[in-house]
Each structure stands twice: as C-alpha cells, then as structure tokens.
C-alpha cells in the first residue's frame, strides 16, 4: 500500500491525493453516521439528567423537608396548639406558619397545602416535555374533585365563595370559570349548557365528554347529569383519569412505566375495592346494577383487572368481598385488617400504610418521574398527620393521637425487620 501510494504521488499532483484522502474520510464518517441514534426516553441513562436533572434534584432535595420521627414525637407530647406551633417553627413549616395568628387545625391544613402547591408550581416551571405533561396529569385529579365539589354544592344551595374556598389549589381554574359553574339552571338544558360552555374548556373536559358519551348509550344525554348521583359521576371521571394517565405513562417507557405504572395499578385496585365496599346498602348493590352500573366504574387497569374486577361485580356483601380478595395476596392482608378491626384500624388506614410504603420506594430508583408523584402524595399524608395530631390535641383525645402513618419513618413496620437485622 505504501509503495502504491508513492507511485500515485509521483504521477498525481499533491492536491489530487489530498482531495482523494479527504473524500475517503468523509465516506467513512457518512457510513458511521448512517447508524440511527438510540431512542431517548424519560428513563434513558444518557439523556435524563440533561433534560430533567434539575427538577429531579429539586424534588429529591425536598425529601429532606419531611418531618422526622423526633418531630412527630415532640408533636404528640404537646398539650396545646401553641406547643404544636412552637415545635413546627423548628421544621420546614416555619415560614408557612409565620404570618398565622392563632393556630387551628383548618388553618394549619390550609398553610401546609399552600406550601405544597408553591413547591409543586416551582417544579412545574422548571420542567420540559414530557415531564411537564406528567406533572399536569397529577393536577387533573384535583380539577375533577373541584368540579364535583362545585356541582354538589350548588345543587344543595351552598354559597359559591364558601365552595371556592374549599377547592384544592392544585385544581383551580380561572376565577371566571369557577364562578360560572353555579350559574346553570337545574334543568336538562341547563346541564347541557354547563358542559358546552364551561367543562369543555377545562383540561378535564375530555373525561366529561367520555362520561356523557357512554351514558348516552343507556339514557338521553340531556338527562344524564340530572339523574346520576354526583359521587357516581366523580368515580367515573377518576376512572377515565387513571386509565388515561396509565396509557401516558406506559407510552413513556423506561423506569417511569414500571414504577409509576405499578402505583397507578394499585390506585385503580383501591378505587375498585372502595367502590364495591361503599356500594353495599345502596342501589348500586342491587343484582341488576352490579354487572352494569357498578362494574362500569371499575378502571380497566390494575392488578385486579380483568379477572378480579369481574369477580367484584358479582359481590353482594362484605363476606363475599373478603373471599374474592383472599385470592389476591397483596390485598388479603389489607382486608384482614378491616375484618378484624384490630387497633381500631379501618381499611382506609391499611391502604394509607400500603401507599406510603410504595411511594417511599419510588424515591429509591433513579431517572424516572414517579418521584414527583410520590412527593405530592407523601406530602398529602404528612398534612393528614398534622391535622389529625392537632385535632386530637384540640379535642383532648390524646389516647388516639398516635393513629397516623408517618412518612420516611425508621419505625415503620416495613423497616422494622431490616433495622433489627442491621443492629445484629
């Protein structure tokens, strides 16, 4: 090759040789670049930190703001709400309570929720697609709850200002939209106008459209909202939201699809169990309505779907519900807590404990979106804990004060075994 190159150099000008060498290099580069680049996703090791590293660092830093075991110990030893405020002044809630006069449970809840909303909105401003859409999906649940609160309140004649004050800040629309909901007439035409002029323009409008479309197959659309109870409408909308959220998460792929997908499956199962349990003693538990109306409220995702939800549709009482859940180990233990009634725990308490465990585990993984959802839900649990403790102190029910689920606690039942093992 070297001899051939020398001969060519003697016969050809230097410029020609350089041109040919340059052309060869270009052809090699073009051949290399013809290989398609790997697809990037939310869980891709190469691109996640470039796209979402900053907001993820923020939410993982916010994890340190949760109350510790020592904070809960001090709060449960308080005798008055002033003592509660004094102890919270040494935590991350110091600034949130700085401008509050007399501490009351409702005021504490409002201040804590506003703090959470401020943090969430800051995370949202730092997010780009598809994380921004993921965070928007989290707010859709609160939008549904707010609309249902306004609908239910206006049907009972409550004041609009009182209702708006009770709405969750993460699910607020424009004030004009919020105030236009109670202006409709309680007639079939009024409900149609409400949907066409107000609900269509909201981010959760497609869920309302889907509900009306499915309901029209069984009755006239104009009478749907008038005839169906508000809670049934709410359950239907939450179902559509879970299914839509699960489809979006599955399309993202990566660790987000695995971890967040499992959280949504468990959420769907919880809804199905609660709908079944709450239907006992209502028209939804009548044999003719179990397989039609009640089954229609079960999400089409989850560990129970489809075999478990089909069995739930035939359940007529708590004994039958218990026999169905015994077939699913992850829910049999929760049902046993409800059936035994040990330590005064309800099935909601058992669900809260299970949710906290799963949400805490979401922080153990890397490069996925589930930690953002987990932060919001764990903060909600912490707020419930604060309200419970303050209510027990206010009502002098100190014997009930320890019935809450701490977050990231070293004394949690699912950590007790590992802690004991580590000490040996």
Coordinates of C-alpha atoms in Angstrom, one line a residue, residues 16-415:
X16 CA -5.4 15.4 -6.0
X17 CA -4.1 13.0 -3.4
X18 CA -5.3 15.2 -0.6
X19 CA -8.7 15.5 -2.2
X20 CA -9.0 11.7 -2.5
X21 CA -7.9 11.2 1.1
X22 CA -10.4 13.8 2.3
X23 CA -13.2 12.1 0.3
X24 CA -12.3 8.8 1.8
X25 CA -12.6 10.2 5.3
X26 CA -15.9 11.8 4.5
X27 CA -17.3 8.5 3.2
X28 CA -16.2 6.7 6.3
X29 CA -17.9 9.4 8.5
X30 CA -21.1 9.2 6.5
X31 CA -21.1 5.4 6.8
X32 CA -20.7 5.7 10.6
X33 CA -23.4 8.3 11.0
X34 CA -25.8 6.3 8.9
X35 CA -26.4 4.1 12.0
X36 CA -29.5 5.5 13.7
X37 CA -29.0 7.1 17.1
X38 CA -30.6 5.2 20.1
X39 CA -34.0 6.5 21.1
X40 CA -34.0 8.6 24.2
X41 CA -36.8 8.4 26.8
X42 CA -37.5 9.6 30.3
X43 CA -35.6 6.7 31.8
X44 CA -32.6 6.8 29.4
X45 CA -29.2 7.0 31.2
X46 CA -27.7 9.2 28.5
X47 CA -30.3 12.0 28.4
X48 CA -32.3 12.0 31.6
X49 CA -30.0 14.3 33.5
X50 CA -29.7 16.6 30.6
X51 CA -33.4 17.1 30.2
X52 CA -34.8 16.6 33.8
X53 CA -31.7 16.6 36.1
X54 CA -32.5 19.9 37.7
X55 CA -36.2 19.3 38.7
X56 CA -35.3 15.8 39.8
X57 CA -32.5 17.2 42.0
X58 CA -35.1 19.6 43.5
X59 CA -37.7 17.0 44.3
X60 CA -35.1 14.7 45.9
X61 CA -33.8 17.7 47.9
X62 CA -37.3 18.4 49.0
X63 CA -37.4 14.9 50.5
X64 CA -35.4 16.3 53.4
X65 CA -38.3 18.6 54.4
X66 CA -40.4 15.7 55.7
X67 CA -41.0 15.6 59.4
X68 CA -38.7 13.1 61.2
X69 CA -39.5 10.6 63.9
X70 CA -38.2 13.1 66.5
X71 CA -40.6 15.8 65.2
X72 CA -43.6 13.5 65.5
X73 CA -42.5 12.5 69.0
X74 CA -42.4 16.1 70.1
X75 CA -45.7 16.9 68.4
X76 CA -47.5 14.0 70.2
X77 CA -46.2 15.3 73.5
X78 CA -47.8 18.7 73.0
X79 CA -50.6 19.8 75.4
X80 CA -51.9 22.8 73.4
X81 CA -51.9 24.0 69.8
X82 CA -49.4 26.8 70.8
X83 CA -47.0 24.0 71.7
X84 CA -47.6 22.5 68.2
X85 CA -46.8 25.7 66.6
X86 CA -43.7 26.1 68.6
X87 CA -42.4 22.7 67.6
X88 CA -43.3 23.3 63.9
X89 CA -41.3 26.5 64.0
X90 CA -38.2 24.4 64.0
X91 CA -39.2 22.4 60.9
X92 CA -39.7 23.2 57.2
X93 CA -43.1 24.7 58.1
X94 CA -41.6 27.7 59.9
X95 CA -42.2 30.2 57.1
X96 CA -45.6 28.8 56.3
X97 CA -46.9 29.5 59.8
X98 CA -45.0 32.8 60.3
X99 CA -48.0 35.0 59.5
X100 CA -50.6 32.9 61.2
X101 CA -52.2 34.3 64.3
X102 CA -54.0 31.6 66.4
X103 CA -53.2 28.1 65.2
X104 CA -56.2 25.9 64.4
X105 CA -56.4 22.6 62.5
X106 CA -58.1 24.1 59.4
X107 CA -55.6 27.0 59.3
X108 CA -52.7 24.5 59.7
X109 CA -54.0 22.4 56.8
X110 CA -54.5 25.5 54.6
X111 CA -51.0 26.7 55.2
X112 CA -49.4 23.3 54.6
X113 CA -51.4 22.8 51.4
X114 CA -50.4 26.2 50.1
X115 CA -46.7 25.4 50.9
X116 CA -47.1 22.2 48.9
X117 CA -48.7 24.0 46.0
X118 CA -45.9 26.6 45.9
X119 CA -43.3 23.9 45.7
X120 CA -45.2 21.9 43.1
X121 CA -45.7 25.0 40.9
X122 CA -42.0 25.7 41.1
X123 CA -41.2 22.2 39.9
X124 CA -43.7 22.7 37.1
X125 CA -41.9 25.8 35.9
X126 CA -38.6 24.0 35.7
X127 CA -40.0 21.0 33.7
X128 CA -40.0 20.4 30.0
X129 CA -41.8 17.8 27.9
X130 CA -42.7 15.1 28.7
X131 CA -42.2 15.8 32.4
X132 CA -44.4 18.9 32.2
X133 CA -47.3 16.8 30.9
X134 CA -46.7 14.2 33.6
X135 CA -47.0 16.9 36.2
X136 CA -50.1 18.3 34.6
X137 CA -51.7 14.8 34.9
X138 CA -51.2 15.0 38.6
X139 CA -53.3 18.1 38.8
X140 CA -56.2 16.7 36.8
X141 CA -57.3 14.6 39.8
X142 CA -57.8 17.8 41.8
X143 CA -59.6 19.5 39.0
X144 CA -62.1 16.7 38.9
X145 CA -62.6 16.9 42.7
X146 CA -63.1 20.7 42.5
X147 CA -65.7 20.5 39.7
X148 CA -67.6 17.8 41.6
X149 CA -67.4 19.9 44.8
X150 CA -68.9 22.9 43.0
X151 CA -71.6 20.8 41.3
X152 CA -72.6 19.1 44.5
X153 CA -72.5 22.4 46.5
X154 CA -74.6 24.3 44.0
X155 CA -77.3 21.5 43.9
X156 CA -77.6 21.9 47.7
X157 CA -77.7 25.7 47.5
X158 CA -74.4 26.5 49.2
X159 CA -72.6 29.8 48.7
X160 CA -70.2 29.9 45.8
X161 CA -67.5 31.8 47.8
X162 CA -67.6 29.1 50.5
X163 CA -67.3 26.4 47.9
X164 CA -64.3 28.0 46.1
X165 CA -62.5 28.4 49.4
X166 CA -62.8 24.6 49.9
X167 CA -61.4 23.8 46.4
X168 CA -57.9 22.4 46.2
X169 CA -55.4 25.0 44.9
X170 CA -53.8 22.5 42.5
X171 CA -57.1 22.0 40.7
X172 CA -58.1 25.6 40.3
X173 CA -59.3 27.1 37.0
X174 CA -59.7 30.7 36.2
X175 CA -61.9 32.5 38.6
X176 CA -64.4 33.3 35.9
X177 CA -64.6 29.6 35.1
X178 CA -65.1 28.6 38.8
X179 CA -67.8 31.1 39.3
X180 CA -69.7 30.2 36.1
X181 CA -70.4 26.7 37.2
X182 CA -73.1 27.5 39.8
X183 CA -74.9 29.8 37.3
X184 CA -76.6 27.0 35.4
X185 CA -80.2 26.1 35.8
X186 CA -81.3 22.8 37.3
X187 CA -82.9 21.7 34.1
X188 CA -81.8 19.3 31.3
X189 CA -81.0 22.3 29.1
X190 CA -79.0 23.9 31.9
X191 CA -76.8 20.9 32.4
X192 CA -76.1 20.8 28.6
X193 CA -75.1 24.5 28.7
X194 CA -72.9 23.8 31.7
X195 CA -70.9 21.2 29.8
X196 CA -70.8 23.1 26.5
X197 CA -69.8 26.5 27.9
X198 CA -67.7 25.6 30.9
X199 CA -66.5 22.0 31.2
X200 CA -65.4 21.6 27.6
X201 CA -62.8 24.4 28.1
X202 CA -61.1 22.7 31.0
X203 CA -58.3 20.2 30.8
X204 CA -60.6 17.5 32.2
X205 CA -63.2 18.2 29.6
X206 CA -62.5 15.1 27.6
X207 CA -63.3 13.0 30.6
X208 CA -66.7 14.6 30.9
X209 CA -67.3 14.1 27.2
X210 CA -66.4 10.4 27.6
X211 CA -68.8 10.1 30.5
X212 CA -71.6 11.7 28.6
X213 CA -70.9 9.7 25.6
X214 CA -71.0 6.4 27.5
X215 CA -74.1 7.4 29.5
X216 CA -75.9 8.3 26.3
X217 CA -75.9 4.7 25.3
X218 CA -78.2 4.0 28.3
X219 CA -80.3 7.1 28.5
X220 CA -80.7 10.6 26.9
X221 CA -77.7 12.8 27.2
X222 CA -79.8 15.7 28.4
X223 CA -80.9 13.9 31.5
X224 CA -77.6 12.2 32.4
X225 CA -76.3 14.7 34.9
X226 CA -79.7 15.2 36.4
X227 CA -80.3 11.6 37.1
X228 CA -76.9 10.2 38.1
X229 CA -75.6 10.9 41.6
X230 CA -72.6 13.2 41.9
X231 CA -70.4 10.5 43.5
X232 CA -71.1 8.1 40.6
X233 CA -70.0 10.9 38.2
X234 CA -66.9 11.5 40.2
X235 CA -66.0 7.8 40.3
X236 CA -66.4 7.6 36.5
X237 CA -64.2 10.7 35.9
X238 CA -61.5 9.4 38.2
X239 CA -61.6 6.1 36.3
X240 CA -61.1 7.8 33.0
X241 CA -58.2 9.9 34.5
X242 CA -56.5 6.8 35.9
X243 CA -56.8 5.0 32.5
X244 CA -55.5 8.0 30.6
X245 CA -52.6 8.5 33.0
X246 CA -51.7 4.9 32.8
X247 CA -51.7 5.0 29.0
X248 CA -49.5 8.1 29.0
X249 CA -47.0 6.5 31.5
X250 CA -46.9 3.3 29.5
X251 CA -46.0 5.2 26.4
X252 CA -43.1 6.9 28.2
X253 CA -41.4 3.6 28.8
X254 CA -38.3 3.1 30.9
X255 CA -38.4 3.1 34.7
X256 CA -41.3 5.5 34.7
X257 CA -43.5 3.0 33.1
X258 CA -42.5 0.3 35.6
X259 CA -42.6 2.2 38.9
X260 CA -45.4 4.8 38.1
X261 CA -47.3 2.1 36.2
X262 CA -47.4 0.0 39.4
X263 CA -48.5 2.9 41.5
X264 CA -51.4 3.6 39.2
X265 CA -52.4 -0.1 39.1
X266 CA -52.6 -0.1 42.9
X267 CA -54.6 3.1 42.8
X268 CA -57.0 1.6 40.3
X269 CA -57.4 -1.5 42.5
X270 CA -58.0 0.7 45.6
X271 CA -60.8 2.5 43.8
X272 CA -62.4 -0.7 42.7
X273 CA -62.4 -2.2 46.2
X274 CA -63.7 1.1 47.8
X275 CA -66.5 1.4 45.1
X276 CA -67.6 -2.2 45.9
X277 CA -67.4 -1.7 49.7
X278 CA -69.3 1.7 49.6
X279 CA -72.0 0.3 47.3
X280 CA -73.3 -2.1 50.0
X281 CA -76.7 -0.8 51.1
X282 CA -77.2 1.4 48.0
X283 CA -79.0 0.8 44.7
X284 CA -75.6 0.0 43.1
X285 CA -75.6 -3.3 45.0
X286 CA -78.8 -4.5 43.5
X287 CA -78.3 -7.6 41.3
X288 CA -79.4 -5.8 38.2
X289 CA -77.0 -2.9 38.7
X290 CA -73.9 -4.8 39.8
X291 CA -72.8 -6.1 36.4
X292 CA -73.9 -2.9 34.6
X293 CA -73.6 0.4 36.6
X294 CA -71.2 -0.7 39.3
X295 CA -68.8 -2.7 37.1
X296 CA -68.7 0.3 34.7
X297 CA -67.0 2.3 37.5
X298 CA -64.0 -0.1 37.8
X299 CA -60.9 1.1 36.0
X300 CA -59.7 -1.1 33.2
X301 CA -56.2 -1.3 34.6
X302 CA -54.7 -2.7 37.8
X303 CA -53.7 -6.0 39.3
X304 CA -57.3 -6.9 39.8
X305 CA -58.2 -6.3 36.2
X306 CA -59.8 -8.2 34.4
X307 CA -60.4 -11.4 36.5
X308 CA -60.6 -9.6 39.9
X309 CA -62.9 -6.9 38.8
X310 CA -65.2 -9.4 37.1
X311 CA -65.5 -11.2 40.4
X312 CA -66.0 -7.9 42.3
X313 CA -69.0 -7.2 40.0
X314 CA -70.8 -10.3 41.5
X315 CA -70.1 -9.4 45.1
X316 CA -73.1 -8.7 47.3
X317 CA -71.8 -8.3 50.8
X318 CA -68.6 -8.0 52.8
X319 CA -68.2 -11.7 53.3
X320 CA -68.2 -12.3 49.5
X321 CA -65.8 -9.4 49.0
X322 CA -63.4 -10.9 51.6
X323 CA -63.5 -14.2 49.8
X324 CA -62.6 -12.5 46.5
X325 CA -59.7 -10.5 48.0
X326 CA -58.3 -13.7 49.6
X327 CA -57.3 -14.8 46.1
X328 CA -55.0 -11.8 45.8
X329 CA -52.2 -11.9 48.4
X330 CA -51.4 -8.2 48.2
X331 CA -55.0 -7.3 49.2
X332 CA -55.9 -10.2 51.5
X333 CA -53.8 -8.8 54.4
X334 CA -55.4 -5.4 53.9
X335 CA -58.8 -6.9 54.1
X336 CA -57.9 -8.9 57.2
X337 CA -57.1 -5.6 58.9
X338 CA -60.6 -4.3 58.0
X339 CA -62.3 -7.6 59.0
X340 CA -60.5 -7.9 62.4
X341 CA -60.8 -4.2 63.3
X342 CA -57.6 -4.6 65.3
X343 CA -56.1 -1.5 66.9
X344 CA -59.1 0.5 65.6
X345 CA -57.7 0.4 62.1
X346 CA -60.0 0.8 59.1
X347 CA -59.4 -0.4 55.5
X348 CA -58.5 3.2 54.7
X349 CA -55.7 3.1 57.3
X350 CA -54.4 -0.1 55.8
X351 CA -54.5 1.5 52.3
X352 CA -52.6 4.6 53.6
X353 CA -49.9 2.4 55.1
X354 CA -49.5 0.4 51.9
X355 CA -49.4 3.6 49.8
X356 CA -46.8 5.2 52.0
X357 CA -44.6 2.2 51.6
X358 CA -44.9 2.1 47.9
X359 CA -44.4 5.9 47.5
X360 CA -41.3 5.8 49.7
X361 CA -39.8 3.1 47.5
X362 CA -40.3 5.3 44.4
X363 CA -37.5 7.5 45.8
X364 CA -35.1 4.6 45.8
X365 CA -35.0 4.4 42.0
X366 CA -33.2 6.8 39.6
X367 CA -34.1 8.6 36.4
X368 CA -37.9 8.3 36.4
X369 CA -40.9 10.6 37.0
X370 CA -42.6 8.6 39.8
X371 CA -40.7 10.5 42.5
X372 CA -42.6 13.7 41.6
X373 CA -46.0 11.9 42.1
X374 CA -44.7 10.3 45.2
X375 CA -43.6 13.6 46.7
X376 CA -47.1 15.1 46.3
X377 CA -48.9 12.1 47.7
X378 CA -46.5 11.7 50.7
X379 CA -46.8 15.4 51.5
X380 CA -50.6 14.9 51.5
X381 CA -50.2 12.1 54.0
X382 CA -48.0 14.3 56.2
X383 CA -50.6 17.1 56.1
X384 CA -53.2 14.5 57.2
X385 CA -50.9 13.5 60.1
X386 CA -50.6 17.2 61.2
X387 CA -54.4 17.7 61.1
X388 CA -55.0 14.5 63.0
X389 CA -52.5 15.4 65.7
X390 CA -53.8 18.9 66.1
X391 CA -57.4 17.7 66.2
X392 CA -56.6 15.2 68.9
X393 CA -54.9 17.9 71.0
X394 CA -57.7 20.3 70.5
X395 CA -60.4 17.7 71.4
X396 CA -58.3 16.3 74.2
X397 CA -58.2 12.8 72.7
X398 CA -54.5 12.1 73.4
X399 CA -55.2 8.3 73.5
X400 CA -55.9 8.5 69.8
X401 CA -53.1 10.7 68.8
X402 CA -50.7 8.0 67.6
X403 CA -53.1 6.7 64.9
X404 CA -51.4 8.2 61.9
X405 CA -48.9 7.0 59.3
X406 CA -45.5 8.7 59.5
X407 CA -43.5 9.3 56.3
X408 CA -39.9 8.0 55.9
X409 CA -40.1 6.7 59.5
X410 CA -37.4 4.4 60.7
X411 CA -40.0 2.8 62.9
X412 CA -42.3 1.9 60.0
X413 CA -43.5 -1.8 60.0
X414 CA -41.8 -2.4 56.6
X415 CA -38.5 -1.1 58.0

